[in-house]
């Protein structure tokens, strides 16, 4: 496996994370025009699961860095003829691609890819990890609070199926923040501290709402969208009880009127669209790192 791959937040030390977040921030100011040498930047994007934000923000980041990009149509590839994921990725490596970005429904799919030499960037694996989403979440929190230490983060909803919850727990606890979870009992996850939403919400710095992952089989019989919002979602009444400086986050896609009241998606405390813009900056930093470039020096 290439050492510059990014597969899981467990692969990154706090120092690595700080370097990526700093590079992402510098891409927004003094290094906005920085590009990779064209001859060494052929990137293939393989999305075996639906995606808007991750797919197109990776593509935006790649194009901004001067990469040439192959958007592999997985439904029209030889995967449909029974080819393994390993053989597909090995083929892309053999025909000249320098890096691959992969989203797949299987947890830790990358364990099959030990024999691949080019960097692999994980764009989400089942309910496993979503490292670039976590990095953009960390950047958004850092911009807001100037630190990742001592934050009180409340993640609400379908915890069991959420790779976003898993990645954020790993990273935020490493930095010394407290991460607690709430939502339906059916979707609690072992090893995660579950708390009462209404008790925890007024103390939280960050309230991160999650979508119900229906594609992973999440469903509660007989619970309507309106009832879900009332019991587990961010309603206007709950919003009014948030701390003055607290923020709302959501990895999106958002199911308006289910996990969050539609009027709150762009409310003053919401950073949901800011998270998406930060996604491009973070992915530029991760791609730069994948190609072996050291962290930027601050320009004087
Ligand atoms: N947050 C996220 O991963 O969104 P997409 O599924 O649209 O990529």
Tab-separated table of C-alpha atoms and ligand atoms in Angstrom, residues 47 49-57 103 123-124 130 132-133 136-137 163-164 211 215 250-253 275-276 283, ligand 1:
chain	number	residue	atom	x	y	z
A	47	UNK	CA	-17.760	5.843	-7.029
A	49	UNK	CA	-22.192	4.382	-4.311
A	50	UNK	CA	-24.156	7.552	-5.016
A	51	UNK	CA	-22.441	10.807	-4.099
A	52	UNK	CA	-22.788	14.498	-4.907
A	53	UNK	CA	-20.535	16.355	-2.456
A	54	UNK	CA	-17.611	13.961	-2.156
A	55	UNK	CA	-17.546	13.029	-5.832
A	56	UNK	CA	-17.754	16.518	-7.265
A	57	UNK	CA	-15.655	18.237	-4.619
A	103	UNK	CA	-16.211	5.117	-2.550
A	123	UNK	CA	-14.152	8.601	-0.269
A	124	UNK	CA	-16.259	6.524	2.169
A	130	UNK	CA	-15.134	8.863	5.709
A	132	UNK	CA	-12.102	13.529	4.019
A	133	UNK	CA	-15.573	14.304	5.423
A	136	UNK	CA	-13.642	19.056	6.432
A	137	UNK	CA	-15.722	18.801	9.607
A	163	UNK	CA	-19.108	6.399	8.858
A	164	UNK	CA	-19.180	10.150	9.589
A	211	UNK	CA	-29.394	11.386	7.753
A	215	UNK	CA	-29.457	2.352	1.746
A	250	UNK	CA	-24.600	17.999	8.781
A	251	UNK	CA	-22.533	16.002	6.287
A	252	UNK	CA	-25.492	16.083	3.844
A	253	UNK	CA	-27.374	15.083	1.789
A	275	UNK	CA	-18.728	22.413	5.221
A	276	UNK	CA	-19.142	21.740	1.496
A	283	UNK	CA	-9.435	17.409	-0.663
B	1	LIG	N1	-21.297	14.046	2.786
B	1	LIG	C1	-21.245	13.180	1.759
B	1	LIG	O1	-20.452	12.220	1.742
B	1	LIG	O2	-22.108	13.487	0.736
B	1	LIG	P1	-22.213	12.681	-0.607
B	1	LIG	O3	-22.757	11.309	-0.286
B	1	LIG	O4	-23.138	13.481	-1.489
B	1	LIG	O5	-20.821	12.558	-1.181
